[in-house]
Coordinates of C-alpha atoms and ligand atoms in Angstrom, one line a residue:
X1 CA 55.1 -3.5 -31.9
X2 CA 52.0 -5.6 -30.8
X3 CA 49.5 -3.7 -28.8
X4 CA 49.0 -5.2 -25.3
X5 CA 45.3 -6.2 -24.8
X6 CA 44.1 -6.0 -21.3
X7 CA 41.7 -8.6 -20.1
X8 CA 38.1 -7.2 -19.7
X9 CA 38.0 -7.3 -15.8
X10 CA 41.3 -5.1 -15.9
X11 CA 40.0 -2.6 -18.2
X12 CA 37.0 -2.4 -15.8
X13 CA 39.3 -1.7 -12.8
X14 CA 41.1 1.1 -14.7
X15 CA 37.8 2.9 -15.6
X16 CA 36.9 5.2 -12.9
X17 CA 33.4 4.6 -11.6
X18 CA 31.3 7.7 -12.4
X19 CA 29.4 7.2 -9.0
X20 CA 30.9 5.7 -5.9
X21 CA 27.6 4.8 -4.2
X22 CA 27.6 2.0 -1.6
X23 CA 24.1 1.1 -2.7
X24 CA 23.9 -1.8 -5.4
X25 CA 20.5 -0.4 -6.7
X26 CA 21.5 3.3 -7.0
X27 CA 21.2 3.5 -10.8
X28 CA 17.9 2.0 -11.0
X29 CA 16.1 2.8 -7.9
X30 CA 15.1 6.4 -7.8
X31 CA 14.4 6.4 -3.9
X32 CA 17.7 8.3 -2.9
X33 CA 19.2 11.2 -4.9
X34 CA 22.3 11.6 -2.6
X35 CA 23.5 8.1 -2.4
X36 CA 27.0 9.0 -3.6
X37 CA 27.3 12.2 -1.5
X38 CA 29.0 11.9 1.9
X39 CA 26.6 12.6 4.5
X40 CA 28.2 15.7 5.6
X41 CA 27.9 17.0 2.2
X42 CA 24.3 16.2 2.0
X43 CA 23.6 18.2 5.2
X44 CA 25.5 21.3 3.5
X45 CA 23.4 20.9 0.4
X46 CA 20.0 20.8 2.5
X47 CA 21.1 23.7 4.6
X48 CA 21.7 25.6 1.3
X49 CA 18.3 24.6 -0.2
X50 CA 16.5 25.9 2.8
X51 CA 18.6 28.9 3.0
X52 CA 18.0 29.9 -0.5
X53 CA 14.3 29.6 -0.2
X54 CA 13.8 31.0 3.2
X55 CA 16.6 33.4 4.2
X56 CA 14.8 36.2 2.3
X57 CA 12.0 35.6 4.8
X58 CA 13.8 34.6 8.1
X59 CA 16.9 33.5 9.8
X60 CA 17.7 30.0 9.0
X61 CA 19.5 27.9 11.8
X62 CA 22.0 25.1 11.3
X63 CA 20.4 21.8 10.1
X64 CA 20.1 19.0 12.8
X65 CA 21.7 15.9 11.2
X66 CA 21.8 12.3 12.4
X67 CA 24.8 10.5 14.0
X68 CA 24.2 7.3 12.2
X69 CA 22.0 8.1 8.9
X70 CA 21.7 4.4 7.8
X71 CA 18.6 2.1 8.2
X72 CA 16.4 4.9 9.6
X73 CA 13.3 4.1 7.8
X74 CA 10.7 2.5 10.0
X75 CA 8.2 1.8 7.3
X76 CA 9.0 -0.3 4.2
X77 CA 6.8 -1.0 1.2
X78 CA 7.8 -3.5 -1.4
X79 CA 6.1 -4.2 -4.7
X80 CA 5.9 -8.0 -5.5
X81 CA 6.1 -9.4 -9.0
X82 CA 7.6 -12.4 -11.2
X83 CA 10.5 -12.5 -13.7
X84 CA 9.8 -14.4 -17.0
X85 CA 11.8 -17.4 -15.6
X86 CA 9.3 -17.6 -12.7
X87 CA 11.5 -16.1 -9.9
X88 CA 9.5 -14.1 -7.7
X89 CA 11.0 -10.6 -6.8
X90 CA 10.1 -7.6 -4.6
X91 CA 11.4 -4.3 -4.4
X92 CA 10.5 -0.7 -5.6
X93 CA 9.2 0.6 -8.9
X94 CA 11.9 2.0 -11.1
X95 CA 11.6 5.8 -11.4
X96 CA 8.5 6.7 -13.8
X97 CA 7.7 3.2 -14.6
X98 CA 6.0 -0.1 -13.0
X99 CA 9.2 -2.1 -13.5
X100 CA 10.3 -3.6 -10.2
X101 CA 13.8 -3.1 -9.1
X102 CA 14.6 -6.2 -6.9
X103 CA 15.9 -5.3 -3.5
X104 CA 17.3 -7.6 -0.9
X105 CA 18.5 -4.9 1.6
X106 CA 18.2 -1.2 1.4
X107 CA 20.6 1.0 3.2
X108 CA 17.9 3.3 4.6
X109 CA 15.3 0.7 5.3
X110 CA 14.9 -0.9 8.7
X111 CA 16.9 -4.3 8.3
X112 CA 14.3 -6.5 9.9
X113 CA 11.6 -5.1 7.8
X114 CA 13.8 -6.1 4.7
X115 CA 14.5 -9.5 6.2
X116 CA 10.6 -10.2 6.8
X117 CA 10.0 -9.2 3.2
X118 CA 12.6 -11.6 2.0
X119 CA 11.1 -14.4 4.1
X120 CA 7.8 -13.8 2.5
X121 CA 9.3 -13.9 -1.0
X122 CA 10.8 -17.2 -0.2
X123 CA 7.3 -18.6 1.0
X124 CA 5.4 -17.7 -2.1
X125 CA 6.1 -20.9 -4.1
X126 CA 5.5 -23.5 -1.4
X127 CA 2.2 -21.7 -0.5
X128 CA 1.3 -21.4 -4.1
X129 CA 0.6 -17.7 -3.8
X130 CA 1.0 -15.9 -7.1
X131 CA 2.1 -12.4 -7.3
X132 CA -0.5 -9.9 -9.0
X133 CA 0.1 -9.0 -12.6
X134 CA -0.9 -5.6 -13.4
X135 CA -1.4 -6.2 -17.1
X136 CA -3.3 -9.3 -16.9
X137 CA -5.2 -8.7 -13.5
X138 CA -4.2 -12.2 -12.5
X139 CA -2.5 -13.3 -9.3
X140 CA -2.8 -12.3 -5.7
X141 CA 0.0 -10.6 -3.9
X142 CA 0.6 -7.0 -4.8
X143 CA 2.5 -5.5 -2.0
X144 CA 3.9 -6.1 1.5
X145 CA 4.2 -3.2 4.0
X146 CA 6.0 -3.5 7.2
X147 CA 5.9 -1.1 9.9
X148 CA 8.4 -1.2 12.8
X149 CA 7.9 0.4 16.2
X150 CA 11.4 1.3 17.2
X151 CA 10.8 1.8 20.9
X152 CA 8.3 -0.9 21.3
X153 CA 9.8 -3.6 19.2
X154 CA 6.3 -4.2 17.8
X155 CA 6.1 -5.2 14.0
X156 CA 3.1 -5.0 11.7
X157 CA 3.1 -6.9 8.3
X158 CA 0.5 -5.7 5.8
X159 CA -0.2 -8.2 2.8
X160 CA -1.7 -6.3 0.2
X161 CA -3.8 -8.7 -1.9
X162 CA -6.0 -8.4 -5.2
X163 CA -8.6 -10.5 -3.6
X164 CA -9.5 -11.3 0.1
X165 CA -8.7 -14.8 0.3
X166 CA -5.1 -15.9 1.5
X167 CA -4.7 -19.6 0.7
X168 CA -3.7 -21.7 3.9
X169 CA -3.9 -18.3 5.9
X170 CA -3.2 -20.0 9.3
X171 CA -0.1 -22.0 8.2
X172 CA 1.2 -18.9 6.5
X173 CA 0.9 -16.8 9.8
X174 CA 2.6 -19.8 11.6
X175 CA 5.5 -20.1 9.1
X176 CA 6.2 -16.5 9.0
X177 CA 6.1 -16.1 12.7
X178 CA 8.5 -19.0 13.1
X179 CA 11.1 -17.2 11.1
X180 CA 10.2 -13.8 12.7
X181 CA 8.5 -14.2 16.1
X182 CA 8.9 -10.5 16.5
X183 CA 6.1 -9.8 14.1
X184 CA 3.1 -8.7 16.6
X185 CA 0.3 -8.3 14.0
X186 CA -0.4 -9.4 10.4
X187 CA -3.1 -7.6 8.4
X188 CA -4.7 -8.5 5.0
X189 CA -5.5 -5.3 3.0
X190 CA -7.5 -5.7 -0.1
X191 CA -6.8 -3.6 -3.1
X192 CA -8.8 -4.8 -6.2
X193 CA -8.5 -1.5 -8.2
X194 CA -6.3 -0.6 -11.0
X195 CA -4.5 2.1 -9.1
X196 CA -1.1 3.2 -8.2
X197 CA -2.1 3.6 -4.6
X198 CA -0.7 0.6 -2.5
X199 CA -3.4 0.2 0.0
X200 CA -7.0 -0.5 -0.6
X201 CA -9.8 0.3 1.7
X202 CA -10.8 -3.4 3.2
X203 CA -8.6 -4.6 6.2
X204 CA -8.6 -7.9 8.2
X205 CA -6.2 -8.6 10.9
X206 CA -5.3 -12.4 10.5
X207 CA -2.9 -12.3 13.6
X208 CA -2.6 -9.8 16.4
X209 CA -4.6 -6.5 16.9
X210 CA -4.2 -4.9 13.4
X211 CA -2.0 -2.1 14.6
X212 CA 1.2 -1.6 16.4
X213 CA 2.1 0.9 19.2
X214 CA 5.3 3.0 19.5
X215 CA 6.4 5.6 21.8
X216 CA 7.8 9.2 21.0
X217 CA 8.8 11.8 23.5
X218 CA 7.6 9.6 26.3
X219 CA 4.1 9.2 24.9
X220 CA 2.7 5.9 23.3
X221 CA 0.8 6.0 19.8
X222 CA -1.2 3.4 18.1
X223 CA -0.4 3.2 14.3
X224 CA -2.8 1.7 11.8
X225 CA -1.8 0.4 8.4
X226 CA -3.1 3.6 6.7
X227 CA -2.2 6.2 9.3
X228 CA 0.6 8.6 8.8
X229 CA 3.5 8.3 11.2
X230 CA 6.9 10.0 10.7
X231 CA 9.3 7.4 9.0
X232 CA 12.3 8.5 11.0
X233 CA 11.6 8.2 14.7
X234 CA 15.0 9.5 16.0
X235 CA 14.7 12.6 14.0
X236 CA 11.1 12.9 14.6
X237 CA 11.7 13.5 18.5
X238 CA 14.3 16.3 17.5
X239 CA 11.7 17.9 15.2
X240 CA 8.9 17.9 17.8
X241 CA 11.0 19.1 20.7
X242 CA 12.1 22.0 18.6
X243 CA 8.6 22.6 17.6
X244 CA 7.4 22.5 21.2
X245 CA 10.1 24.7 22.3
X246 CA 9.2 27.3 19.6
X247 CA 5.6 27.3 20.9
X248 CA 6.7 28.5 24.2
X249 CA 3.8 27.0 26.1
X250 CA 3.0 28.0 29.6
X251 CA 0.1 25.9 30.5
X252 CA -2.4 28.6 29.7
X253 CA -2.8 28.4 25.8
X254 CA -5.5 27.1 23.5
X255 CA -3.9 25.4 20.9
X256 CA -4.8 24.2 17.4
X257 CA -2.9 21.0 16.1
X258 CA -3.8 21.1 12.5
X259 CA -3.0 18.1 10.0
X260 CA -2.6 16.2 13.3
X261 CA -2.3 12.5 11.9
X262 CA -2.5 10.2 14.8
X263 CA -2.4 13.1 17.2
X264 CA 1.4 13.0 18.1
X265 CA 2.3 16.6 18.3
X266 CA -0.9 17.5 20.1
X267 CA -0.8 14.8 22.7
X268 CA 2.9 15.7 23.4
X269 CA 1.9 19.4 23.8
X270 CA -1.2 18.9 25.8
X271 CA 0.4 18.6 29.1
X272 CA 1.8 22.0 28.8
X273 CA -1.3 23.8 27.4
X274 CA -4.7 24.5 28.6
X275 CA -6.6 22.9 25.7
X276 CA -5.7 21.3 22.4
X277 CA -7.9 21.1 19.3
X278 CA -6.8 18.8 16.7
X279 CA -8.1 18.5 13.1
X280 CA -7.2 15.7 10.5
X281 CA -8.8 14.4 7.4
X282 CA -7.9 10.7 7.3
X283 CA -10.6 8.7 9.4
X284 CA -8.2 5.9 10.5
X285 CA -5.7 8.5 11.8
X286 CA -8.4 10.2 13.8
X287 CA -9.6 6.8 15.2
X288 CA -5.9 6.2 16.3
X289 CA -5.7 9.6 17.8
X290 CA -8.7 9.4 20.0
X291 CA -7.3 6.1 21.3
X292 CA -3.9 7.6 21.7
X293 CA -5.1 10.4 23.8
X294 CA -7.1 7.7 26.0
X295 CA -3.9 5.6 26.3
X296 CA -1.9 8.6 27.5
X297 CA -4.6 9.8 29.7
X298 CA -4.6 13.3 28.1
X299 CA -8.0 14.8 28.7
X300 CA -7.7 18.4 27.5
X301 CA -7.7 17.3 23.9
X302 CA -10.3 16.8 21.2
X303 CA -10.1 15.6 17.7
X304 CA -12.1 16.5 14.5
X305 CA -12.1 14.6 11.3
X306 CA -12.3 17.3 8.6
X307 CA -10.5 19.3 6.1
X308 CA -8.2 21.7 8.1
X309 CA -9.0 24.6 5.7
X310 CA -12.8 24.2 6.1
X311 CA -12.4 23.3 9.9
X312 CA -10.4 26.7 10.6
X313 CA -12.8 28.8 8.5
X314 CA -15.6 27.5 10.7
X315 CA -13.6 28.3 13.6
X316 CA -12.8 31.8 12.6
X317 CA -16.5 32.5 11.8
X318 CA -17.4 31.3 15.3
X319 CA -14.9 33.7 16.7
X320 CA -13.0 31.3 18.6
X321 CA -10.1 32.2 20.6
X322 CA -6.8 30.5 19.8
X323 CA -3.3 31.4 21.3
X324 CA -1.1 29.1 19.2
X325 CA -1.3 27.1 15.9
X326 CA 0.6 24.1 15.2
X327 CA 0.6 23.1 11.6
X328 CA 2.1 20.2 9.8
X329 CA 0.5 19.9 6.2
X330 CA 1.6 17.4 3.6
X331 CA 4.1 18.2 0.7
X332 CA 1.5 20.4 -1.0
X333 CA 1.5 22.9 1.9
X334 CA -1.4 24.6 3.2
X335 CA -4.3 26.4 1.5
X336 CA -5.6 29.9 1.5
X337 CA -8.7 29.0 3.3
X338 CA -6.6 27.6 6.2
X339 CA -4.0 30.4 6.4
X340 CA -6.8 33.2 6.0
X341 CA -8.5 31.7 8.9
X342 CA -5.5 31.7 11.1
X343 CA -4.9 35.2 10.3
X344 CA -8.7 35.8 11.4
X345 CA -8.2 33.8 14.6
X346 CA -5.1 35.9 15.3
X347 CA -2.9 33.6 17.6
X348 CA 0.2 34.8 19.0
X349 CA 2.3 32.2 17.4
X350 CA 2.1 29.7 14.6
X351 CA 4.7 27.0 14.4
X352 CA 4.7 25.6 10.9
X353 CA 6.3 22.1 10.3
X354 CA 6.9 21.4 6.8
X355 CA 8.5 18.6 4.6
X356 CA 8.6 20.7 1.6
X357 CA 10.6 24.2 1.9
X358 CA 9.1 25.4 -1.4
X359 CA 5.6 25.2 -0.2
X360 CA 6.7 26.4 3.1
X361 CA 8.4 29.6 1.4
X362 CA 5.2 30.1 -0.6
X363 CA 3.0 30.0 2.7
X364 CA 5.3 32.0 4.6
X365 CA 5.0 34.8 2.0
X366 CA 1.3 34.6 2.5
X367 CA 1.6 34.9 6.2
X368 CA 4.1 37.8 5.7
X369 CA 1.6 39.7 3.8
X370 CA -1.2 39.2 6.2
X371 CA 0.7 40.3 9.5
X372 CA 2.6 37.1 10.5
X373 CA 6.5 37.3 10.4
X374 CA 8.6 34.3 10.0
X375 CA 11.2 34.5 12.8
X376 CA 13.4 31.4 12.5
X377 CA 13.5 28.3 10.6
X378 CA 15.1 25.1 12.0
X379 CA 16.0 22.4 9.2
X380 CA 15.9 18.9 10.4
X381 CA 17.4 16.0 8.3
X382 CA 14.5 13.5 8.5
X383 CA 15.3 11.7 5.1
X384 CA 19.2 11.2 4.8
X385 CA 20.2 10.2 1.4
X386 CA 17.1 11.8 -0.1
X387 CA 16.5 15.4 -1.4
X388 CA 13.7 16.0 1.0
X389 CA 14.2 18.3 4.1
X390 CA 12.0 18.9 6.9
X391 CA 11.8 22.5 8.5
X392 CA 10.1 23.8 11.5
X393 CA 9.5 27.5 11.5
X394 CA 8.3 30.0 14.0
X395 CA 6.0 32.9 13.0
X396 CA 5.0 35.6 15.3
X397 CA 2.1 38.1 14.9
X398 CA 3.1 41.7 14.1
X399 CA 1.6 44.0 16.6
X400 CA -1.2 46.1 14.8
Ligands
SAH501 N1 1.4 16.0 12.5 C1 1.2 14.6 12.1 C2 0.9 14.2 10.6 C3 1.6 15.2 9.6 S1 1.5 14.6 7.8 C4 2.6 13.9 12.5 O1 3.7 14.5 12.7 O2 2.7 12.7 12.5 C5 0.2 15.4 7.3 C6 -1.1 14.9 7.6 O3 -2.1 15.9 7.1 C7 -1.6 13.6 7.2 O4 -1.9 12.7 8.4 C8 -2.9 13.9 6.3 O5 -3.7 12.7 6.3 C9 -3.4 15.0 6.7 N2 -4.0 15.9 5.7 C10 -3.8 16.0 4.3 N3 -4.6 16.9 3.9 C11 -5.3 17.4 4.8 C12 -6.6 18.3 4.8 N4 -6.8 18.9 3.7 N5 -7.0 18.5 6.0 C13 -6.6 17.8 7.2 N6 -5.6 17.0 7.3 C14 -5.0 16.7 6.0

């Protein structure tokens, strides 16, 4: 008997897909790790991750998830390049490589931002703008970064160029704004170094003010291209509200807001405290923070541009009085200089916001050994479809 040979497309249909992701780039783009996992499952997994790391130290509360976990990212960065056949592409680097995975629309990115990046890609040929080639050093456009103020509707486009001159600059701005009149500022950032950092140091606004504004918890914030701003605005409000409720402010407290970025948490906390002292390393972020305090008419806050550990060491040496420390360090967590100084300053409460439960667990252990007990940890899902999980944790001073 003759064996029936199925046509290729039918064979394909009968083979069960290994993964059932809705994302067409899933296998190549390493951006999301939970693309094929239903959202409820993702939350369960994150809850488990946090419990595993933190439940030996404190109570872990149920994670706060999103109602609609798609297109939450308010910041989109796309690398630009060219295929051998001359077609321009933009997207993300394949994991552990500098090969670009071309992306039209990503399920977690802001849709307007993706559309703007697509428009820029389509304009390159007619404006004779070549994309930068990392190997030869030839070409101009390296990356495009788009930041969207979800509440304000303001949009910033940053063109990262290998050299400062954009040909037909004014016409480029006109053409881009014709397609996207919602763009409120366009910035040229010059990155002429062989580096994996996206942004260089020189910046010129070629349209608008060079920054956008957005609001969070009823306060307005100015955001420059290089300043840190949480990428999921809806969940940021959930996170900040929780952090403030754990701080239990009465209006009498002297607070430190460490790793303050553009001043968000401190500015939101200031009306409920006596005084806020904020510290941040990034110069641009501190400049934004000072403006943000003025804009929100907050007078009981001051900002210091410094390493948080060194700054706290100085405060402790000077014997300053602090009631509450709010801390929000980067993924690597805090350092001993900082934590040892917190212990010396002896605040009643520490509210620790962390985007990495592993370094959080490590730092909580340090605090535990030095008289600060973690009471409760509240995971917040700031990064649906990704492994990362944000946690806000309350620590209290043990009576000595
Ligand atoms: N609290 C802010 C920012 C948190 S992100 C917010 O919610 O928006 C962490 C911040 O720590 C970044 O702004 C980064 O620039 C800053 N940072 C990193 N290392 C630092 C250090 N050693 N000292 C002070 N700030 C630092």
